[in-house]
Coordinates of C-alpha atoms in Angstrom, one line a residue:
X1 CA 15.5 9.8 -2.9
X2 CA 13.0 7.9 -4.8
X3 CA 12.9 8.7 -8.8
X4 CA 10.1 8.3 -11.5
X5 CA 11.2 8.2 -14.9
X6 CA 8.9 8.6 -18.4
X7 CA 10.0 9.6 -21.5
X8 CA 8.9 13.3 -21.0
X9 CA 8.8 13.6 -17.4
X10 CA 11.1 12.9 -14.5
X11 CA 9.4 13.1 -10.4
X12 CA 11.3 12.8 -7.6
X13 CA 10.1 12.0 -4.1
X14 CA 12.1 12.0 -0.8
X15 CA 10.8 10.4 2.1
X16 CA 7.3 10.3 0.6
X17 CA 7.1 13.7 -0.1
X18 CA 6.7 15.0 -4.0
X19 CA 9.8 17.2 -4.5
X20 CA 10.0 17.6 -7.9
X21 CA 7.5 16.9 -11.2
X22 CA 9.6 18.1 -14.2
X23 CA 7.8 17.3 -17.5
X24 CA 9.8 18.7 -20.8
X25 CA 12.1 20.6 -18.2
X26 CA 9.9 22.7 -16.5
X27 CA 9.5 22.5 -13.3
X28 CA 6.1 22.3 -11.4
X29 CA 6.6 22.0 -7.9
X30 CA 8.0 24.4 -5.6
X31 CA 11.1 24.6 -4.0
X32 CA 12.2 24.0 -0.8
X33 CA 14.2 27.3 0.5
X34 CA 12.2 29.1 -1.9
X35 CA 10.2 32.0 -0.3
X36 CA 6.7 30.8 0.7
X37 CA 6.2 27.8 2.4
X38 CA 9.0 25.0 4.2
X39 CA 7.8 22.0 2.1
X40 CA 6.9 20.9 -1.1
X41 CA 3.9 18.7 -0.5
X42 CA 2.1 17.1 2.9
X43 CA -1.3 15.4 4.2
X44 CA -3.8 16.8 6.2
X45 CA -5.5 14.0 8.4
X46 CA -6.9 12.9 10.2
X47 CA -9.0 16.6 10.5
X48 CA -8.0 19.6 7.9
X49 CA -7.7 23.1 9.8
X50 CA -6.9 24.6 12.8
X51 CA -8.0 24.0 16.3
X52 CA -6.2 26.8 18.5
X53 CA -9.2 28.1 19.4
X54 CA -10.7 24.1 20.7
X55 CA -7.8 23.9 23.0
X56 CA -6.2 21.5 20.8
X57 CA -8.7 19.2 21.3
X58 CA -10.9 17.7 18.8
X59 CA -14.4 15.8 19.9
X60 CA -14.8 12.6 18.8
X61 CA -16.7 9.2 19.8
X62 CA -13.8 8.1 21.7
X63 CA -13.4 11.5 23.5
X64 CA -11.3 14.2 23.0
X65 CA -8.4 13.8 20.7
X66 CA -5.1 15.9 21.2
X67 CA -4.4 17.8 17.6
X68 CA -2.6 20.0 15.9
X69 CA -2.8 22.1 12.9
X70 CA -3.8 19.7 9.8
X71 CA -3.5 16.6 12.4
X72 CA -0.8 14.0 13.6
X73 CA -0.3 12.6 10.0
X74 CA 2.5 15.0 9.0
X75 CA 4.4 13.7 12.1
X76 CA 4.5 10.3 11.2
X77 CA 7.3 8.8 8.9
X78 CA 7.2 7.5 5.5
X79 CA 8.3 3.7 5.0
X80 CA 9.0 2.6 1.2
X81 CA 7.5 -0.3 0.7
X82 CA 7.2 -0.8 -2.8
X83 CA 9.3 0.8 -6.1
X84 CA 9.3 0.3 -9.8
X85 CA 10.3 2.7 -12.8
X86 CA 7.2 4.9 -12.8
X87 CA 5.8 3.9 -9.7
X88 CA 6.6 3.7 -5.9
X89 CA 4.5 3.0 -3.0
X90 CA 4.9 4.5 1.0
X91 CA 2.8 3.6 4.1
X92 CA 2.4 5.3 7.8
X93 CA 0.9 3.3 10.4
X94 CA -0.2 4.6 13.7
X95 CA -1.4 2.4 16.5
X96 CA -4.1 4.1 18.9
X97 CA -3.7 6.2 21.2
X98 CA 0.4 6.2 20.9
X99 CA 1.8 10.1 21.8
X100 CA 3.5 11.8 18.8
X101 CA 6.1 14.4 19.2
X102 CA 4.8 17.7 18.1
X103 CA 7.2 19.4 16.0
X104 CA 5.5 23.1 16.6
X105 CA 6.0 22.7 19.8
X106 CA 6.6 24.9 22.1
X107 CA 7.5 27.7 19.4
X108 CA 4.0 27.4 17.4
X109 CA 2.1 25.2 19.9
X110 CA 1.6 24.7 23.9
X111 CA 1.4 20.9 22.9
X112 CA 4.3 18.7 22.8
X113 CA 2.3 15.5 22.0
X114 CA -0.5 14.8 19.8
X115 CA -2.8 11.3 20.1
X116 CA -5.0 10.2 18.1
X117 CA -7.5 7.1 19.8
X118 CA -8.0 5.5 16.7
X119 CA -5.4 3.0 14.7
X120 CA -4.7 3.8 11.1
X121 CA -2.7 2.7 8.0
X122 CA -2.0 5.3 5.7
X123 CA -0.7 4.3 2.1
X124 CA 0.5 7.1 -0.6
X125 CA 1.2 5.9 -4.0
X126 CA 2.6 7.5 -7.1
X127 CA 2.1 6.3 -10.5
X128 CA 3.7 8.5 -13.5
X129 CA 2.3 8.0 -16.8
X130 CA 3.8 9.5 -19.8
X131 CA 2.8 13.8 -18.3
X132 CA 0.7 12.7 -15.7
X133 CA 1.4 11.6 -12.4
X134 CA -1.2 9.7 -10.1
X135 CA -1.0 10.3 -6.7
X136 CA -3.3 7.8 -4.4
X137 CA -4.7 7.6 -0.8
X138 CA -5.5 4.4 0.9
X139 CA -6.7 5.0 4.3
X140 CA -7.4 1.1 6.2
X141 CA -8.1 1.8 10.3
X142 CA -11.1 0.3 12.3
X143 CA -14.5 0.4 11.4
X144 CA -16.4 4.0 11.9
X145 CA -13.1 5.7 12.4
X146 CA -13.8 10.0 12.2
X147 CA -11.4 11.2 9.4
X148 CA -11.1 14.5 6.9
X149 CA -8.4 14.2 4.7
X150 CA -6.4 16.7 2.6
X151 CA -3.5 17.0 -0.1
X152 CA -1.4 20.2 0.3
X153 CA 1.1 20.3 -2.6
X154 CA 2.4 23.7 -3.6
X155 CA 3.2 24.3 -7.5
X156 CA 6.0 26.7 -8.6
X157 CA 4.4 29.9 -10.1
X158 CA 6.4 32.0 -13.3
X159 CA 4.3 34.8 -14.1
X160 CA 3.0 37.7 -12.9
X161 CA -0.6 37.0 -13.1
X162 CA -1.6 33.6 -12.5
X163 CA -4.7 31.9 -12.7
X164 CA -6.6 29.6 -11.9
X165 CA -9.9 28.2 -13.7
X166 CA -12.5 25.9 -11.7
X167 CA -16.1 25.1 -12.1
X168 CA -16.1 27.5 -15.7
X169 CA -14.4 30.6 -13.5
X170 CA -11.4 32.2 -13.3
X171 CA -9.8 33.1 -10.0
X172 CA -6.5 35.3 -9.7
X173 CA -4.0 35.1 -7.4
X174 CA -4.9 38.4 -5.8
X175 CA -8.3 36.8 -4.6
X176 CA -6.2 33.8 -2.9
X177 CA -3.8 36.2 -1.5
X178 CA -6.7 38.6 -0.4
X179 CA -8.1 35.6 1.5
X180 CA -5.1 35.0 3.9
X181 CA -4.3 32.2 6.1
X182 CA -8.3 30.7 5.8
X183 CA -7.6 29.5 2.1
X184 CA -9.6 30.3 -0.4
X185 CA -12.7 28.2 -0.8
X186 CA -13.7 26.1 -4.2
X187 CA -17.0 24.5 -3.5
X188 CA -18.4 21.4 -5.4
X189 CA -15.0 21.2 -7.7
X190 CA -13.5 17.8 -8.9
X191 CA -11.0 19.3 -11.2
X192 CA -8.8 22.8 -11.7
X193 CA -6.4 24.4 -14.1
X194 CA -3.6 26.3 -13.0
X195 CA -2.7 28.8 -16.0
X196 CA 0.9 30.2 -15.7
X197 CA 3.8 29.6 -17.8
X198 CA 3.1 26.4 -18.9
X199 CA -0.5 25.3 -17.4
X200 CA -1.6 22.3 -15.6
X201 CA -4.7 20.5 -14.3
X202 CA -5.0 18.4 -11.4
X203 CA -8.5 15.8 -11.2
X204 CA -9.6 14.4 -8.0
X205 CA -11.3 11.2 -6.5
X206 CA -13.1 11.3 -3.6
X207 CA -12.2 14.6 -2.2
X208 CA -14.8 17.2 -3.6
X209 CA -13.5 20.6 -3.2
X210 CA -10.5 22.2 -2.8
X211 CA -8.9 25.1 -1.3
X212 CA -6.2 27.2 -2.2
X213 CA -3.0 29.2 -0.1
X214 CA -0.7 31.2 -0.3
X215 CA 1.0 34.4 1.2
X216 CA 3.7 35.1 -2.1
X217 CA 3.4 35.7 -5.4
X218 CA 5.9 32.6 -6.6
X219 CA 4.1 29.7 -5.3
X220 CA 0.4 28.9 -4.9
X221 CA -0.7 25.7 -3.1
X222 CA -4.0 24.0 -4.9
X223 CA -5.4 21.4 -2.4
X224 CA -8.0 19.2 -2.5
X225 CA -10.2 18.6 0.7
X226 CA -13.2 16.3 1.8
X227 CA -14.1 19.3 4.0
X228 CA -13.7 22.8 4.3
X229 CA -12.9 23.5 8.3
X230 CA -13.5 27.1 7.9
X231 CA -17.1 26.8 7.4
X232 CA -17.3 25.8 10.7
X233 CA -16.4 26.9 14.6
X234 CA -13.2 25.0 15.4
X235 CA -14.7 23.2 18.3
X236 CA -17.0 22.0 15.8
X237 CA -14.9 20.3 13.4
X238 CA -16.2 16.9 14.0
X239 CA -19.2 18.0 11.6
X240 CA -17.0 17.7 8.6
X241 CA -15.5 14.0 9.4
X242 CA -16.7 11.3 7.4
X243 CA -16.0 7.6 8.7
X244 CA -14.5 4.4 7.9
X245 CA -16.2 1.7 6.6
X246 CA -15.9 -2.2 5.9
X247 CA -13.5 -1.3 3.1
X248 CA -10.7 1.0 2.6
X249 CA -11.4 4.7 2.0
X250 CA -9.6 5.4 -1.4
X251 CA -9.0 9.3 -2.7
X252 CA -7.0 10.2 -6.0
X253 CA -5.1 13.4 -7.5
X254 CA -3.9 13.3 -11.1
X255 CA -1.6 15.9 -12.0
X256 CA -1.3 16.8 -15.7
X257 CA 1.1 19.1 -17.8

């Protein structure tokens, strides 16, 4: 367990993975074991979505590449690489075309491996600053490599009656509930406030939307997205990739209490 230290605000992260973000005591993320979902926070990459419906299989340049819901990513492991008192760096790297052990499988999913024919370095770095904690995404791979990426985190919900405020609207938890398992949909939005108990905002870089989950009334999961995979037919989710180029593809979240 890695731990981030300010002088209001303590995070901890295990094995990469944002398990707790207390600032003045309270509690912002959700609890593993809690009702809701298994995990606290994830990636989505390289595609966002499901792809039941494709076969598992998801077109691009190189072919057809063997995928699960919200990609291989999530199956990779952590390495710390770097650690300080409010900071701590983790990286994945995947070599092309190497099979991956599919964890849904065969309960959830028909396919015990997943591939990906593209090689990849994925850093996540955290950065807490007095009530704010950076989270950033450096994605490094071979030129013109098809990726969407996603941050899933889930945040602990007190009240009743929730709510969220993006783009100058309000939006209750019964309209994310109402929406199911799709996610609700937050077009053209850079920044949200989640109003509860105590209220907090999280800022993106790079991504441009979000969308938001959940199936129970004492978490919600806010996520930002470069692409919405709903708004297309699965077997058309290589419409919403975007590409490598010379440089590394960087996104942001900033989480503020």
């Amino acid at each position: 367990m890695v731990q981030l230290k300010s002088k209001s605000a303590t995070v901890d992260i295990d094995a990469g993975e944002l398990v707790s973000f207390l600032v003045d005591g309270h509690e912002l993320i959700h609890q593993k074991g809690s009702p809701g979902w298994r995990n606290a926070d994830t990636e989505m990459f390289p595609i966002i979505g499901p792809v039941n419906e494709a076969g598992y299989h998801v077109q691009v340049p190189r072919g057809n590449a063997v995928q699960d819901q919200h990609g291989l990513l999530r199956e990779l492991e952590y390495q710390l690489i770097s650690q300080a008192g409010d900071a701590a760096v983790f990286v994945k790297k995947y070599q092309a075309g190497t099979p991956v052990n599919n964890s849904k499988y065969p309960e959830k999913s028909p396919k015990p491996r997943l591939m990906w024919p593209y090689g990849f370095g994925f850093e996540k770095s955290f950065l807490l600053k007095g009530n704010t904690l950076e989270i950033s995404f450096i994605i490094s791979g071979e030129r013109d490599m098809p990726f969407m990426l996603g941050y899933h985190p889930a945040f602990k919900l007190y009240t009743k009656t929730p709510t969220l405020v993006a783009n100058e609207r309000e939006i209750s938890l019964d309209e994310v509930l109402d929406v199911g398992s799709r996610a609700y949909q937050v077009k053209d939005c850079t920044r949200i406030t989640l109003k509860d108990e105590h209220e907090l905002t999280i800022e993106t870089e790079g991504f441009g939307q979000f969308m938001c989950w959940t199936e129970v009334r004492n978490m919600i999961c806010i996520e930002p997205i470069s692409f919405y995979p709903y708004s297309v037919n699965q077997r058309e989710l290589y419409l919403g990739f975007q590409h490598l180029k010379d440089t590394d593809a960087v996104f942001k979240v900033r989480i503020t209490a």
